[in-house]
């Protein structure tokens, strides 16, 4: 590249973009780790985007109608940090840049949501950002339909690299965006022909232009180092009726000795080569020094959004009070006051009616009372609507001509659904929930982990949660998936035992502000066990005594979900034999763990024999069998020891020995 | 559809295809569950494929040079079962068809590898079959290069539905196949416009023709009910230089009242509607009855491969003896005799040299001695070759013009890599291993689970296995992933502590016949702890005493991988204070679990204080802390309690308190 010509053609632009490159080189060198090449390659594109297009105000970073900027290629985090610093985000100080990738800094190796203003989502696991962006853009459409264009009218811009586009989740994302004609979604592809292992062609020769077109996108191409062309492409992208992908031809590590090589992808820390690159840029200041005029030019860019934001505030204030309140409440993740009341009324009604229902059907029933009072919920399913029972009568369907619809047919895209739900939650103002089979948490795992890491309350409705699924067989029967979800930090795994617990779990999921929820629900019908109405949310304690021992307490049965009914039947057998037996329902281990020791001790006192029953593997159960005042010698587990099989559910429970008789027998063998 | 016209146009074909439809209707009705519509819609395509193209011999179902037929749309399992039964696979009796989806039958809800001959892979989780098929086709190319076209020359045929094509993994698969010009891979797309939730258009409007072309495929289109057109398309597909996708326009549930509807996707059990459909087909026999002439026609199709197979056997027998032996040995998953010797020699050399190495680097060193003696290994990485240390000097690179290359640049496609590795393992004759970061087991999960379920010994090289990864931060730091892998049935999770254990783990992974392995390897350098050479493979026992207590045994430290070094340093501190301390290295929990109780008791005797140290979460550890003769009151855990952070690795270990001092302190606090 002839850098001199580039600089001469657009000197003001050049100095601004070079500030990004120089800060990147300096920060990566100081950290002695990180990724220099991507920010250096995409600095021109990002500069034009921030200078000419992005609607933002660093003094109000969470202004709801800002454009969203998503760095899907998260390893290029210094691009984002440099932009935030240069445009004047108060918490992105030069000190933070200098502490890139160090303990306690806001400038983590990859952008971490919550670490600093202006980081819209956590990226790094490739493909997640572009998949989040579909949810961001859907959220904008939905809220625009709900509140009007005067207060909701913004774009979602994404920078994605070859890695993002090779990950399968990006296909799920772009076909969703194309299907729904998300015209305010604009993806800037950093088309640099380089991956870590070498040229992209080593592993991929996809015609990305053709691919995006096949998914229903408009595609533009631009020289990623020509600010005039970039600006024109962005302007054109904003006029389309489809989502737009702009293929930006760039040089990774522009101007460095490692330009256009896979070495350029990584940390460029050689002092001489850094000096040579800065020399070639015409950059004369020392490390971390941005010339005052360049910083001022960047700050002017940062300042240009304030007026727009103030005008928006005036328009927002002109909304009817009820609308404003709902808007603000939803953004604050506050549940409506009515929620608690409708849940209580539902519980009362159901504890009296005592229906036999699969908890997936219980879930639908409770959603029927929740959705009308929570306009911020957005339901959906990955092509299992009738099985997941996620669609209620009043939601409507989100579509090109019905943007206010609150139900999304996600298609067979569990991963894309989960990542897009994260995007909706991150956008603000919405509470997404989406369903698939529990076994297919596997497909959604990368995005589910990010819900937990980002501390956003996405709700996963995972039905068919055991061998109770029956004939579909072991490919569809989760056995390790409760353990997997429970092993994930900051995740509430609810496995309700009946309609009442299901309602309580939903209340907790929809009032959570920082923790995602997994609702593990049955295919098969379950008795109502909680026939005595209590206004108190018992699931909130994680575990509780469902039925205490008659007479001397000799055994405690621990169970979750569909196996609580089995534990209750085992209790009947044992009590008939004079063995006093307590049944503890444990719908949420994590919440039980959070209770104080006194409560845990009351529920699980030391002494009696303990048997846990759950139609999953034992992994993790020892915590409650041995660890909470239990004793190894006096404990047992009834559950799965391997993958399931294909047969009717009742046969499977018999064959795998998950029965009331087996539980009672285990207790007796331990007592003897 | 005018069924009469279809029947009249090709009556012989029609009766054969109708046999599939009728058996499907009957089996699904008997099971009262399953998926009728897909087999009914694709019966014509499958009939033509089996009759005119597929190279197979039901009497020798594992004949290595057979064509592979992969039913990626696994819910349509009755299509496969009907074909196997009709063409005369001995174990697919009519009784099995009648017992569709019942306990103990070969005819599970979805095709299960190992349940019956002719099931090449387990499908049902959508997209897996088409992704497996890339591995099958690569394996054919590699083996053709290794053994010659006379003995390896077959096609891989796939039937995929809209679900398969919507799943992201299908994009990873088709772009890989396109990149590598896998011209013997032919995908038949069941283009029926229906998903469970309704018309495909509800969730997807992808131009699949354009999409496959963008991935480097040839695309053909055919009427999926016209046998002449189907035959012509298949013939043409076999002549191309690229993989071919044939879009087969079909009617789901052809001829049934539910034709062309989402209801048709499921179980069609209404007796009157079934009778009406059979009437429309002109099918007059009772349930499960195939007219003798139709069965005979199908058996003739099944018989046509025997001569071809015998001719192949002659050609195979003409190969040099050494080639034949290697071929047969690799298909039998027998390790070469040399393997044990080179591993022992390597261990001896390394225990003497005692290098400080990251176990990922140890892994590379041991692969350098393994790969030359095991021509069946196929290495690769999902674009982290230099980080995963998976490429050794002699492998060569698999590419269009170097089919004998044994290293695959998989690109940023963890899921596609894992599924394709499964395909290679299923094809036979190869032992694939592939690398990514441990954290990205998340992306590969659905395929990793299938390795375990199918009982195939795929090897996952998962490096950067803890916060030891350092600055890349929590998005890249596994904390729950050891637990996730350990929670999965039939999976060996190896976390070696040094170069010697790494070599032993590799030996076990490459001699396994039925269990996949996860090798959890460090980024950071580790001391050689096993400096005294033992020929015995200590990792084979799962856990063992690495260093025993000096004096009275007061404490046992349990550790894996990088934390064994910390445990040893803690032992030094404790012994200096007169506290006799044993260190148990636990590189593979599953193998330790398999040892007899006497051995487990010798390694973990009751009595002493126990502290486990692992830079992951505690989930699962209670089994060893409390459960194996341990006591809650005298146990502790030093490890992670939440997600990690971005900082240098040494800082993270300090800040998260995973240090020798913390371990020693914990022991002392428990002993007091």
mmCIF file with all atom_site columns, N, CA and C in Angstrom, chain B residues 616-638:
data_model
loop_
_atom_site.group_PDB
_atom_site.id
_atom_site.type_symbol
_atom_site.label_atom_id
_atom_site.label_alt_id
_atom_site.label_comp_id
_atom_site.label_asym_id
_atom_site.label_entity_id
_atom_site.label_seq_id
_atom_site.pdbx_PDB_ins_code
_atom_site.Cartn_x
_atom_site.Cartn_y
_atom_site.Cartn_z
_atom_site.occupancy
_atom_site.B_iso_or_equiv
_atom_site.pdbx_formal_charge
_atom_site.auth_seq_id
_atom_site.auth_comp_id
_atom_site.auth_asym_id
_atom_site.auth_atom_id
_atom_site.pdbx_PDB_model_num
ATOM 1  N N  . UNK B 1 616 ? -10.638 -25.092 37.652 1.00 0.00 ? 616 UNK B N  1
ATOM 2  C CA . UNK B 1 616 ? -11.974 -25.126 37.058 1.00 0.00 ? 616 UNK B CA 1
ATOM 3  C C  . UNK B 1 616 ? -12.937 -25.075 38.224 1.00 0.00 ? 616 UNK B C  1
ATOM 4  N N  . UNK B 1 617 ? -14.231 -25.208 37.934 1.00 0.00 ? 617 UNK B N  1
ATOM 5  C CA . UNK B 1 617 ? -15.194 -25.169 39.026 1.00 0.00 ? 617 UNK B CA 1
ATOM 6  C C  . UNK B 1 617 ? -15.214 -26.495 39.779 1.00 0.00 ? 617 UNK B C  1
ATOM 7  N N  . UNK B 1 618 ? -15.819 -26.452 40.953 1.00 0.00 ? 618 UNK B N  1
ATOM 8  C CA . UNK B 1 618 ? -15.829 -27.613 41.830 1.00 0.00 ? 618 UNK B CA 1
ATOM 9  C C  . UNK B 1 618 ? -16.773 -28.731 41.361 1.00 0.00 ? 618 UNK B C  1
ATOM 10 N N  . UNK B 1 619 ? -17.752 -28.364 40.544 1.00 0.00 ? 619 UNK B N  1
ATOM 11 C CA . UNK B 1 619 ? -18.830 -29.276 40.154 1.00 0.00 ? 619 UNK B CA 1
ATOM 12 C C  . UNK B 1 619 ? -18.285 -30.652 39.742 1.00 0.00 ? 619 UNK B C  1
ATOM 13 N N  . UNK B 1 620 ? -18.692 -31.678 40.467 1.00 0.00 ? 620 UNK B N  1
ATOM 14 C CA . UNK B 1 620 ? -18.235 -33.034 40.192 1.00 0.00 ? 620 UNK B CA 1
ATOM 15 C C  . UNK B 1 620 ? -17.167 -33.534 41.146 1.00 0.00 ? 620 UNK B C  1
ATOM 16 N N  . UNK B 1 621 ? -16.406 -32.621 41.723 1.00 0.00 ? 621 UNK B N  1
ATOM 17 C CA . UNK B 1 621 ? -15.294 -33.010 42.601 1.00 0.00 ? 621 UNK B CA 1
ATOM 18 C C  . UNK B 1 621 ? -15.754 -33.669 43.901 1.00 0.00 ? 621 UNK B C  1
ATOM 19 N N  . UNK B 1 622 ? -16.982 -33.354 44.330 1.00 0.00 ? 622 UNK B N  1
ATOM 20 C CA . UNK B 1 622 ? -17.450 -33.921 45.600 1.00 0.00 ? 622 UNK B CA 1
ATOM 21 C C  . UNK B 1 622 ? -17.416 -35.448 45.583 1.00 0.00 ? 622 UNK B C  1
ATOM 22 N N  . UNK B 1 623 ? -17.547 -36.025 44.393 1.00 0.00 ? 623 UNK B N  1
ATOM 23 C CA . UNK B 1 623 ? -17.432 -37.477 44.252 1.00 0.00 ? 623 UNK B CA 1
ATOM 24 C C  . UNK B 1 623 ? -16.138 -37.989 44.895 1.00 0.00 ? 623 UNK B C  1
ATOM 25 N N  . UNK B 1 624 ? -15.050 -37.245 44.723 1.00 0.00 ? 624 UNK B N  1
ATOM 26 C CA . UNK B 1 624 ? -13.745 -37.711 45.215 1.00 0.00 ? 624 UNK B CA 1
ATOM 27 C C  . UNK B 1 624 ? -13.420 -37.135 46.579 1.00 0.00 ? 624 UNK B C  1
ATOM 28 N N  . UNK B 1 625 ? -14.018 -35.988 46.872 1.00 0.00 ? 625 UNK B N  1
ATOM 29 C CA . UNK B 1 625 ? -13.713 -35.359 48.166 1.00 0.00 ? 625 UNK B CA 1
ATOM 30 C C  . UNK B 1 625 ? -14.504 -35.992 49.294 1.00 0.00 ? 625 UNK B C  1
ATOM 31 N N  . UNK B 1 626 ? -15.774 -36.272 49.033 1.00 0.00 ? 626 UNK B N  1
ATOM 32 C CA . UNK B 1 626 ? -16.628 -36.847 50.079 1.00 0.00 ? 626 UNK B CA 1
ATOM 33 C C  . UNK B 1 626 ? -16.895 -38.327 49.820 1.00 0.00 ? 626 UNK B C  1
ATOM 34 N N  . UNK B 1 627 ? -17.012 -38.646 48.536 1.00 0.00 ? 627 UNK B N  1
ATOM 35 C CA . UNK B 1 627 ? -17.660 -39.900 48.186 1.00 0.00 ? 627 UNK B CA 1
ATOM 36 C C  . UNK B 1 627 ? -16.777 -41.102 48.272 1.00 0.00 ? 627 UNK B C  1
ATOM 37 N N  . UNK B 1 628 ? -15.492 -40.949 48.053 1.00 0.00 ? 628 UNK B N  1
ATOM 38 C CA . UNK B 1 628 ? -14.622 -42.122 47.997 1.00 0.00 ? 628 UNK B CA 1
ATOM 39 C C  . UNK B 1 628 ? -13.898 -42.214 49.333 1.00 0.00 ? 628 UNK B C  1
ATOM 40 N N  . UNK B 1 629 ? -14.695 -42.548 50.362 1.00 0.00 ? 629 UNK B N  1
ATOM 41 C CA . UNK B 1 629 ? -14.150 -42.682 51.713 1.00 0.00 ? 629 UNK B CA 1
ATOM 42 C C  . UNK B 1 629 ? -13.673 -41.351 52.310 1.00 0.00 ? 629 UNK B C  1
ATOM 43 N N  . UNK B 1 630 ? -14.041 -40.260 51.658 1.00 0.00 ? 630 UNK B N  1
ATOM 44 C CA . UNK B 1 630 ? -13.664 -38.969 52.223 1.00 0.00 ? 630 UNK B CA 1
ATOM 45 C C  . UNK B 1 630 ? -14.723 -38.475 53.194 1.00 0.00 ? 630 UNK B C  1
ATOM 46 N N  . UNK B 1 631 ? -14.420 -37.369 53.845 1.00 0.00 ? 631 UNK B N  1
ATOM 47 C CA . UNK B 1 631 ? -15.391 -36.803 54.787 1.00 0.00 ? 631 UNK B CA 1
ATOM 48 C C  . UNK B 1 631 ? -15.529 -35.315 54.483 1.00 0.00 ? 631 UNK B C  1
ATOM 49 N N  . UNK B 1 632 ? -16.783 -34.875 54.499 1.00 0.00 ? 632 UNK B N  1
ATOM 50 C CA . UNK B 1 632 ? -17.060 -33.481 54.203 1.00 0.00 ? 632 UNK B CA 1
ATOM 51 C C  . UNK B 1 632 ? -16.267 -32.549 55.107 1.00 0.00 ? 632 UNK B C  1
ATOM 52 N N  . UNK B 1 633 ? -16.248 -32.888 56.377 1.00 0.00 ? 633 UNK B N  1
ATOM 53 C CA . UNK B 1 633 ? -15.651 -31.993 57.366 1.00 0.00 ? 633 UNK B CA 1
ATOM 54 C C  . UNK B 1 633 ? -14.143 -31.840 57.147 1.00 0.00 ? 633 UNK B C  1
ATOM 55 N N  . UNK B 1 634 ? -13.568 -32.795 56.453 1.00 0.00 ? 634 UNK B N  1
ATOM 56 C CA . UNK B 1 634 ? -12.115 -32.793 56.311 1.00 0.00 ? 634 UNK B CA 1
ATOM 57 C C  . UNK B 1 634 ? -11.694 -32.624 54.855 1.00 0.00 ? 634 UNK B C  1
ATOM 58 N N  . UNK B 1 635 ? -12.518 -31.909 54.091 1.00 0.00 ? 635 UNK B N  1
ATOM 59 C CA . UNK B 1 635 ? -12.229 -31.759 52.671 1.00 0.00 ? 635 UNK B CA 1
ATOM 60 C C  . UNK B 1 635 ? -12.282 -30.300 52.248 1.00 0.00 ? 635 UNK B C  1
ATOM 61 N N  . UNK B 1 636 ? -11.541 -29.995 51.234 1.00 0.00 ? 636 UNK B N  1
ATOM 62 C CA . UNK B 1 636 ? -11.567 -28.639 50.709 1.00 0.00 ? 636 UNK B CA 1
ATOM 63 C C  . UNK B 1 636 ? -11.280 -28.630 49.223 1.00 0.00 ? 636 UNK B C  1
ATOM 64 N N  . UNK B 1 637 ? -11.601 -27.529 48.603 1.00 0.00 ? 637 UNK B N  1
ATOM 65 C CA . UNK B 1 637 ? -11.393 -27.399 47.164 1.00 0.00 ? 637 UNK B CA 1
ATOM 66 C C  . UNK B 1 637 ? -10.766 -26.043 46.876 1.00 0.00 ? 637 UNK B C  1
ATOM 67 N N  . UNK B 1 638 ? -9.723  -26.072 46.112 1.00 0.00 ? 638 UNK B N  1
ATOM 68 C CA . UNK B 1 638 ? -9.096  -24.829 45.648 1.00 0.00 ? 638 UNK B CA 1
ATOM 69 C C  . UNK B 1 638 ? -9.256  -24.792 44.135 1.00 0.00 ? 638 UNK B C  1
#
